[in-house]
Amino acid sequence: MQRHYIRPQCLCVDVFFSFIYFSCDLNDPVMEDRPIVTSKQKIEVVCGVPTQVVCTAFSSHIFVVVTQYGKMGTLVSLEPSTVANDICKPAITTRVLLGQDEPLIHVFAKNLVTFVSQEAGNKPILLALALKDKSVEGVRALKEVIRSCQVW
């Protein structure tokens, strides 16, 4: 008997689906009332550059893709810290999982999706980021596009 193996075209997609497989509890009774995955996407021109945003909500995480290249780019995990009281907002810890680990990536990641985590009850965020325009105006515009794809 001959076995054929299909090699994934993109390692980042394989890593993403492994992440989703191990982070979703399909036996969770809360999940019976809702679809397992809720997703919205939008294509908009941001600072003259066509930009695609996809937001997907899972039971334990939110996955946000922001691309101006048509690919996933750098994959960043954003984890909120636990807070003992409701006086202050939790700090967000960023970690690059795939791609270039540069300080600017961490700054962009926090600025783009911290509000998503807060509005979603401090859920962790997985962000795929591939940007041509890295201006402050671009980040502000991208936040509004992300907000328009709200699934949390």
Short mmCIF file of N, CA and C in Angstrom, two decimals:
data_model
loop_
_atom_site.label_atom_id
_atom_site.label_comp_id
_atom_site.label_asym_id
_atom_site.label_seq_id
_atom_site.Cartn_x
_atom_site.Cartn_y
_atom_site.Cartn_z
N MET A 1 0.83 -1.16 0.00
CA MET A 1 0.00 0.00 0.00
C MET A 1 0.90 1.24 0.00
N GLN A 2 0.59 2.16 -0.90
CA GLN A 2 1.36 3.38 -1.03
C GLN A 2 0.65 4.52 -0.33
N ARG A 3 1.38 5.29 0.45
CA ARG A 3 0.79 6.44 1.13
C ARG A 3 1.26 7.72 0.46
N HIS A 4 0.33 8.63 0.32
CA HIS A 4 0.64 9.92 -0.27
C HIS A 4 0.42 10.99 0.79
N TYR A 5 1.40 11.84 0.94
CA TYR A 5 1.30 12.92 1.91
C TYR A 5 1.21 14.24 1.16
N ILE A 6 0.30 15.07 1.60
CA ILE A 6 0.16 16.39 1.00
C ILE A 6 0.88 17.38 1.91
N ARG A 7 1.83 18.06 1.35
CA ARG A 7 2.60 19.04 2.12
C ARG A 7 1.84 20.37 2.11
N PRO A 8 1.63 21.00 3.27
CA PRO A 8 0.91 22.26 3.29
C PRO A 8 1.66 23.33 2.50
N GLN A 9 0.89 24.17 1.81
CA GLN A 9 1.49 25.24 1.00
C GLN A 9 2.11 26.32 1.89
N CYS A 10 1.53 26.52 3.05
CA CYS A 10 2.00 27.59 3.92
C CYS A 10 2.07 27.08 5.35
N LEU A 11 3.23 27.12 5.93
CA LEU A 11 3.41 26.66 7.30
C LEU A 11 2.56 27.45 8.28
N CYS A 12 2.38 28.76 8.01
CA CYS A 12 1.61 29.58 8.95
C CYS A 12 0.16 29.13 9.02
N VAL A 13 -0.40 28.66 7.92
CA VAL A 13 -1.77 28.15 7.94
C VAL A 13 -1.83 26.88 8.76
N ASP A 14 -0.83 26.02 8.62
CA ASP A 14 -0.78 24.77 9.39
C ASP A 14 -0.66 25.08 10.88
N VAL A 15 0.17 26.04 11.24
CA VAL A 15 0.32 26.43 12.64
C VAL A 15 -0.99 27.01 13.16
N PHE A 16 -1.65 27.84 12.35
CA PHE A 16 -2.91 28.44 12.77
C PHE A 16 -3.96 27.37 13.05
N PHE A 17 -4.12 26.41 12.16
CA PHE A 17 -5.14 25.39 12.37
C PHE A 17 -4.78 24.46 13.52
N SER A 18 -3.50 24.23 13.77
CA SER A 18 -3.10 23.47 14.96
C SER A 18 -3.47 24.24 16.21
N PHE A 19 -3.25 25.55 16.19
CA PHE A 19 -3.60 26.41 17.31
C PHE A 19 -5.10 26.33 17.59
N ILE A 20 -5.90 26.44 16.54
CA ILE A 20 -7.35 26.41 16.69
C ILE A 20 -7.81 25.04 17.17
N TYR A 21 -7.24 23.98 16.63
CA TYR A 21 -7.64 22.63 17.01
C TYR A 21 -7.42 22.39 18.50
N PHE A 22 -6.29 22.83 19.02
CA PHE A 22 -5.98 22.58 20.42
C PHE A 22 -6.60 23.59 21.37
N SER A 23 -7.07 24.74 20.87
CA SER A 23 -7.61 25.75 21.78
C SER A 23 -9.13 25.74 21.87
N CYS A 24 -9.81 25.03 20.98
CA CYS A 24 -11.27 25.01 20.99
C CYS A 24 -11.77 23.78 21.73
N ASP A 25 -12.68 23.99 22.66
CA ASP A 25 -13.31 22.88 23.37
C ASP A 25 -14.66 22.63 22.72
N LEU A 26 -14.74 21.63 21.86
CA LEU A 26 -15.96 21.35 21.12
C LEU A 26 -17.05 20.76 22.00
N ASN A 27 -16.74 20.34 23.21
CA ASN A 27 -17.74 19.79 24.13
C ASN A 27 -18.28 20.85 25.09
N ASP A 28 -17.89 22.09 24.92
CA ASP A 28 -18.34 23.18 25.76
C ASP A 28 -19.84 23.39 25.55
N PRO A 29 -20.68 23.32 26.60
CA PRO A 29 -22.12 23.46 26.42
C PRO A 29 -22.52 24.84 25.89
N VAL A 30 -21.72 25.86 26.16
CA VAL A 30 -22.03 27.20 25.64
C VAL A 30 -21.96 27.20 24.12
N MET A 31 -21.09 26.38 23.55
CA MET A 31 -20.90 26.35 22.11
C MET A 31 -22.09 25.75 21.37
N GLU A 32 -22.96 25.03 22.05
CA GLU A 32 -24.10 24.41 21.38
C GLU A 32 -25.07 25.44 20.84
N ASP A 33 -25.16 26.60 21.48
CA ASP A 33 -26.11 27.63 21.08
C ASP A 33 -25.59 28.53 19.96
N ARG A 34 -24.29 28.56 19.76
CA ARG A 34 -23.69 29.46 18.78
C ARG A 34 -22.92 28.66 17.75
N PRO A 35 -22.68 29.28 16.58
CA PRO A 35 -21.79 28.60 15.64
C PRO A 35 -20.39 28.51 16.23
N ILE A 36 -19.64 27.50 15.83
CA ILE A 36 -18.29 27.31 16.34
C ILE A 36 -17.39 28.48 15.96
N VAL A 37 -17.55 28.96 14.74
CA VAL A 37 -16.70 30.04 14.24
C VAL A 37 -17.59 31.14 13.66
N THR A 38 -17.31 32.38 14.05
CA THR A 38 -17.98 33.53 13.47
C THR A 38 -16.90 34.39 12.83
N SER A 39 -17.13 34.81 11.58
CA SER A 39 -16.10 35.53 10.86
C SER A 39 -16.70 36.66 10.02
N LYS A 40 -15.97 37.77 9.92
CA LYS A 40 -16.33 38.87 9.03
C LYS A 40 -15.06 39.35 8.34
N GLN A 41 -15.24 39.82 7.11
CA GLN A 41 -14.08 40.38 6.41
C GLN A 41 -14.48 41.63 5.66
N LYS A 42 -13.49 42.47 5.40
CA LYS A 42 -13.73 43.71 4.69
C LYS A 42 -12.47 44.08 3.91
N ILE A 43 -12.68 44.60 2.72
CA ILE A 43 -11.58 45.12 1.91
C ILE A 43 -11.81 46.62 1.77
N GLU A 44 -10.79 47.39 2.12
CA GLU A 44 -10.91 48.84 2.08
C GLU A 44 -9.55 49.44 1.72
N VAL A 45 -9.57 50.60 1.08
CA VAL A 45 -8.33 51.30 0.77
C VAL A 45 -7.96 52.15 1.98
N VAL A 46 -6.78 51.87 2.54
CA VAL A 46 -6.29 52.59 3.73
C VAL A 46 -5.02 53.33 3.33
N CYS A 47 -5.07 54.66 3.38
CA CYS A 47 -3.92 55.50 2.99
C CYS A 47 -3.42 55.15 1.60
N GLY A 48 -4.34 54.90 0.68
CA GLY A 48 -4.00 54.61 -0.70
C GLY A 48 -3.60 53.17 -0.99
N VAL A 49 -3.66 52.29 0.00
CA VAL A 49 -3.24 50.90 -0.17
C VAL A 49 -4.44 49.97 0.07
N PRO A 50 -4.78 49.11 -0.91
CA PRO A 50 -5.87 48.15 -0.68
C PRO A 50 -5.51 47.23 0.50
N THR A 51 -6.45 47.11 1.42
CA THR A 51 -6.20 46.38 2.67
C THR A 51 -7.34 45.41 2.93
N GLN A 52 -6.99 44.20 3.31
CA GLN A 52 -7.99 43.20 3.66
C GLN A 52 -7.90 42.91 5.16
N VAL A 53 -9.06 42.93 5.82
CA VAL A 53 -9.15 42.62 7.25
C VAL A 53 -10.14 41.48 7.41
N VAL A 54 -9.73 40.46 8.16
CA VAL A 54 -10.60 39.33 8.48
C VAL A 54 -10.55 39.14 9.99
N CYS A 55 -11.72 39.13 10.62
CA CYS A 55 -11.82 38.88 12.07
C CYS A 55 -12.63 37.61 12.28
N THR A 56 -12.08 36.69 13.07
CA THR A 56 -12.73 35.42 13.34
C THR A 56 -12.74 35.18 14.84
N ALA A 57 -13.92 34.88 15.39
CA ALA A 57 -14.06 34.64 16.83
C ALA A 57 -14.21 33.15 17.08
N PHE A 58 -13.36 32.64 17.95
CA PHE A 58 -13.45 31.27 18.44
C PHE A 58 -13.84 31.35 19.92
N SER A 59 -14.11 30.23 20.53
CA SER A 59 -14.55 30.25 21.93
C SER A 59 -13.50 30.83 22.87
N SER A 60 -12.24 30.61 22.58
CA SER A 60 -11.20 31.05 23.51
C SER A 60 -10.30 32.16 22.99
N HIS A 61 -10.29 32.41 21.68
CA HIS A 61 -9.40 33.41 21.09
C HIS A 61 -10.14 34.16 19.98
N ILE A 62 -9.55 35.28 19.59
CA ILE A 62 -10.01 36.01 18.41
C ILE A 62 -8.82 36.10 17.46
N PHE A 63 -9.07 35.77 16.20
CA PHE A 63 -8.03 35.79 15.17
C PHE A 63 -8.31 36.96 14.24
N VAL A 64 -7.32 37.85 14.09
CA VAL A 64 -7.46 39.03 13.24
C VAL A 64 -6.34 39.00 12.20
N VAL A 65 -6.72 39.11 10.92
CA VAL A 65 -5.75 39.20 9.83
C VAL A 65 -5.86 40.60 9.24
N VAL A 66 -4.73 41.30 9.14
CA VAL A 66 -4.67 42.61 8.51
C VAL A 66 -3.56 42.53 7.48
N THR A 67 -3.93 42.59 6.19
CA THR A 67 -2.91 42.43 5.16
C THR A 67 -3.06 43.43 4.02
N GLN A 68 -1.94 43.94 3.58
CA GLN A 68 -1.86 44.79 2.40
C GLN A 68 -1.04 44.10 1.32
N TYR A 69 -0.64 42.86 1.58
CA TYR A 69 0.15 42.07 0.64
C TYR A 69 -0.60 40.84 0.13
N GLY A 70 -1.74 40.52 0.70
CA GLY A 70 -2.48 39.32 0.31
C GLY A 70 -1.95 38.05 0.95
N LYS A 71 -1.15 38.20 2.00
CA LYS A 71 -0.65 37.04 2.74
C LYS A 71 -0.67 37.36 4.23
N MET A 72 -0.47 36.33 5.05
CA MET A 72 -0.62 36.52 6.49
C MET A 72 0.50 37.33 7.12
N GLY A 73 1.70 37.22 6.67
CA GLY A 73 2.79 38.00 7.23
C GLY A 73 3.23 37.50 8.59
N THR A 74 3.44 38.41 9.52
CA THR A 74 3.92 38.08 10.87
C THR A 74 2.75 37.70 11.76
N LEU A 75 2.91 36.61 12.49
CA LEU A 75 1.86 36.12 13.39
C LEU A 75 2.24 36.48 14.83
N VAL A 76 1.37 37.26 15.48
CA VAL A 76 1.64 37.76 16.83
C VAL A 76 0.54 37.30 17.78
N SER A 77 0.95 36.80 18.94
CA SER A 77 0.01 36.43 20.00
C SER A 77 -0.04 37.58 21.00
N LEU A 78 -1.25 38.00 21.36
CA LEU A 78 -1.44 39.05 22.37
C LEU A 78 -2.26 38.46 23.51
N GLU A 79 -1.64 38.39 24.68
CA GLU A 79 -2.28 37.77 25.86
C GLU A 79 -2.48 38.83 26.94
N PRO A 80 -3.72 39.05 27.37
CA PRO A 80 -3.94 39.98 28.49
C PRO A 80 -3.56 39.33 29.81
N SER A 81 -2.99 40.13 30.71
CA SER A 81 -2.64 39.60 32.03
C SER A 81 -3.90 39.53 32.89
N THR A 82 -3.85 38.74 33.94
CA THR A 82 -4.98 38.69 34.86
C THR A 82 -4.85 39.85 35.84
N VAL A 83 -5.96 40.47 36.14
CA VAL A 83 -5.98 41.63 37.02
C VAL A 83 -6.75 41.26 38.28
N ALA A 84 -6.20 41.62 39.44
CA ALA A 84 -6.83 41.27 40.72
C ALA A 84 -8.11 42.07 40.96
N ASN A 85 -8.18 43.28 40.42
CA ASN A 85 -9.39 44.09 40.62
C ASN A 85 -9.76 44.77 39.31
N ASP A 86 -10.87 45.46 39.30
CA ASP A 86 -11.35 46.11 38.08
C ASP A 86 -10.87 47.55 37.95
N ILE A 87 -9.93 47.97 38.79
CA ILE A 87 -9.48 49.35 38.77
C ILE A 87 -8.67 49.66 37.52
N CYS A 88 -7.79 48.77 37.14
CA CYS A 88 -6.96 49.03 35.97
C CYS A 88 -7.20 47.97 34.89
N LYS A 89 -6.85 48.34 33.68
CA LYS A 89 -6.98 47.41 32.56
C LYS A 89 -5.79 46.46 32.56
N PRO A 90 -5.99 45.23 32.10
CA PRO A 90 -4.86 44.29 32.09
C PRO A 90 -3.80 44.71 31.07
N ALA A 91 -2.56 44.42 31.39
CA ALA A 91 -1.47 44.66 30.46
C ALA A 91 -1.52 43.59 29.38
N ILE A 92 -1.10 43.95 28.19
CA ILE A 92 -1.09 43.01 27.07
C ILE A 92 0.35 42.59 26.81
N THR A 93 0.58 41.28 26.77
CA THR A 93 1.90 40.75 26.45
C THR A 93 1.88 40.27 25.01
N THR A 94 2.85 40.73 24.22
CA THR A 94 2.93 40.31 22.82
C THR A 94 4.07 39.33 22.63
N ARG A 95 3.85 38.38 21.72
CA ARG A 95 4.89 37.41 21.39
C ARG A 95 4.77 37.07 19.90
N VAL A 96 5.85 37.24 19.16
CA VAL A 96 5.85 36.89 17.74
C VAL A 96 6.00 35.38 17.62
N LEU A 97 5.04 34.76 16.94
CA LEU A 97 5.06 33.31 16.75
C LEU A 97 5.71 32.92 15.43
N LEU A 98 5.51 33.75 14.41
CA LEU A 98 6.07 33.50 13.07
C LEU A 98 6.41 34.83 12.43
N GLY A 99 7.53 34.91 11.77
CA GLY A 99 7.89 36.12 11.06
C GLY A 99 8.93 36.94 11.80
N GLN A 100 9.08 38.19 11.37
CA GLN A 100 10.11 39.07 11.91
C GLN A 100 9.74 39.55 13.31
N ASP A 101 10.63 39.34 14.25
CA ASP A 101 10.40 39.79 15.62
C ASP A 101 11.13 41.11 15.82
N GLU A 102 10.45 42.20 15.45
CA GLU A 102 11.02 43.54 15.56
C GLU A 102 10.18 44.35 16.55
N PRO A 103 10.78 45.31 17.24
CA PRO A 103 10.03 46.12 18.21
C PRO A 103 8.80 46.80 17.60
N LEU A 104 8.91 47.27 16.36
CA LEU A 104 7.79 47.96 15.72
C LEU A 104 6.58 47.05 15.54
N ILE A 105 6.81 45.77 15.32
CA ILE A 105 5.71 44.79 15.19
C ILE A 105 4.91 44.74 16.48
N HIS A 106 5.60 44.72 17.62
CA HIS A 106 4.92 44.68 18.92
C HIS A 106 4.10 45.95 19.15
N VAL A 107 4.65 47.10 18.76
CA VAL A 107 3.95 48.38 18.91
C VAL A 107 2.69 48.39 18.05
N PHE A 108 2.82 48.00 16.78
CA PHE A 108 1.66 47.95 15.89
C PHE A 108 0.61 46.99 16.41
N ALA A 109 1.03 45.81 16.84
CA ALA A 109 0.09 44.80 17.31
C ALA A 109 -0.72 45.33 18.50
N LYS A 110 -0.05 45.91 19.48
CA LYS A 110 -0.76 46.44 20.65
C LYS A 110 -1.71 47.56 20.27
N ASN A 111 -1.24 48.47 19.41
CA ASN A 111 -2.08 49.60 19.01
C ASN A 111 -3.28 49.17 18.18
N LEU A 112 -3.13 48.14 17.37
CA LEU A 112 -4.22 47.71 16.50
C LEU A 112 -5.31 46.94 17.21
N VAL A 113 -4.96 46.04 18.12
CA VAL A 113 -5.98 45.11 18.62
C VAL A 113 -6.16 45.04 20.13
N THR A 114 -5.53 45.92 20.90
CA THR A 114 -5.78 45.91 22.34
C THR A 114 -7.26 46.14 22.63
N PHE A 115 -7.90 47.04 21.87
CA PHE A 115 -9.32 47.32 22.09
C PHE A 115 -10.18 46.09 21.81
N VAL A 116 -9.75 45.24 20.88
CA VAL A 116 -10.50 44.02 20.57
C VAL A 116 -10.52 43.11 21.79
N SER A 117 -9.37 42.90 22.39
CA SER A 117 -9.28 42.06 23.58
C SER A 117 -10.15 42.62 24.71
N GLN A 118 -10.07 43.92 24.93
CA GLN A 118 -10.84 44.55 26.01
C GLN A 118 -12.34 44.43 25.78
N GLU A 119 -12.78 44.69 24.54
CA GLU A 119 -14.21 44.62 24.23
C GLU A 119 -14.73 43.19 24.25
N ALA A 120 -13.83 42.22 24.06
CA ALA A 120 -14.23 40.81 24.03
C ALA A 120 -14.07 40.15 25.40
N GLY A 121 -13.98 40.94 26.45
CA GLY A 121 -13.85 40.36 27.79
C GLY A 121 -12.45 39.84 28.08
N ASN A 122 -11.44 40.54 27.55
CA ASN A 122 -10.02 40.20 27.75
C ASN A 122 -9.64 38.83 27.18
N LYS A 123 -10.19 38.52 26.02
CA LYS A 123 -9.78 37.29 25.33
C LYS A 123 -8.42 37.50 24.68
N PRO A 124 -7.62 36.44 24.58
CA PRO A 124 -6.36 36.54 23.85
C PRO A 124 -6.63 36.74 22.36
N ILE A 125 -5.69 37.40 21.69
CA ILE A 125 -5.81 37.70 20.27
C ILE A 125 -4.64 37.07 19.53
N LEU A 126 -4.94 36.52 18.36
CA LEU A 126 -3.90 36.07 17.44
C LEU A 126 -4.00 36.99 16.24
N LEU A 127 -2.92 37.74 15.95
CA LEU A 127 -2.92 38.75 14.90
C LEU A 127 -1.93 38.37 13.81
N ALA A 128 -2.42 38.35 12.57
CA ALA A 128 -1.55 38.18 11.40
C ALA A 128 -1.44 39.55 10.74
N LEU A 129 -0.22 40.03 10.56
CA LEU A 129 0.01 41.41 10.15
C LEU A 129 0.99 41.48 8.98
N ALA A 130 0.55 42.08 7.86
CA ALA A 130 1.42 42.28 6.70
C ALA A 130 1.09 43.66 6.12
N LEU A 131 1.85 44.68 6.54
CA LEU A 131 1.54 46.06 6.18
C LEU A 131 2.61 46.71 5.31
N LYS A 132 2.15 47.48 4.32
CA LYS A 132 3.05 48.34 3.53
C LYS A 132 3.13 49.71 4.19
N ASP A 133 1.95 50.26 4.55
CA ASP A 133 1.87 51.59 5.16
C ASP A 133 1.93 51.46 6.67
N LYS A 134 2.96 52.04 7.27
CA LYS A 134 3.15 51.93 8.72
C LYS A 134 3.05 53.30 9.40
N SER A 135 2.20 54.16 8.86
CA SER A 135 2.04 55.50 9.43
C SER A 135 1.03 55.48 10.57
N VAL A 136 1.07 56.53 11.39
CA VAL A 136 0.12 56.66 12.50
C VAL A 136 -1.30 56.78 11.95
N GLU A 137 -1.46 57.53 10.86
CA GLU A 137 -2.79 57.67 10.24
C GLU A 137 -3.29 56.32 9.74
N GLY A 138 -2.37 55.52 9.21
CA GLY A 138 -2.74 54.18 8.73
C GLY A 138 -3.22 53.29 9.86
N VAL A 139 -2.55 53.35 11.01
CA VAL A 139 -2.96 52.55 12.17
C VAL A 139 -4.35 52.97 12.64
N ARG A 140 -4.60 54.28 12.69
CA ARG A 140 -5.93 54.76 13.10
C ARG A 140 -7.01 54.26 12.15
N ALA A 141 -6.73 54.34 10.85
CA ALA A 141 -7.71 53.88 9.86
C ALA A 141 -7.92 52.37 9.95
N LEU A 142 -6.84 51.63 10.17
CA LEU A 142 -6.95 50.16 10.29
C LEU A 142 -7.78 49.77 11.51
N LYS A 143 -7.64 50.50 12.60
CA LYS A 143 -8.45 50.20 13.80
C LYS A 143 -9.94 50.33 13.49
N GLU A 144 -10.30 51.31 12.68
CA GLU A 144 -11.71 51.49 12.32
C GLU A 144 -12.20 50.37 11.41
N VAL A 145 -11.34 49.91 10.51
CA VAL A 145 -11.72 48.78 9.65
C VAL A 145 -11.89 47.52 10.51
N ILE A 146 -10.98 47.30 11.45
CA ILE A 146 -11.09 46.15 12.36
C ILE A 146 -12.39 46.25 13.16
N ARG A 147 -12.70 47.44 13.65
CA ARG A 147 -13.94 47.64 14.42
C ARG A 147 -15.17 47.32 13.57
N SER A 148 -15.11 47.63 12.28
CA SER A 148 -16.26 47.35 11.40
C SER A 148 -16.44 45.86 11.14
N CYS A 149 -15.43 45.06 11.44
CA CYS A 149 -15.51 43.60 11.28
C CYS A 149 -15.75 42.92 12.63
N GLN A 150 -16.41 43.60 13.53
CA GLN A 150 -16.57 43.11 14.90
C GLN A 150 -17.35 41.80 14.95
N VAL A 151 -16.72 40.79 15.55
CA VAL A 151 -17.36 39.48 15.75
C VAL A 151 -17.30 39.07 17.23
N TRP A 152 -16.80 39.90 18.08
CA TRP A 152 -16.64 39.58 19.49
C TRP A 152 -17.78 40.11 20.32
#
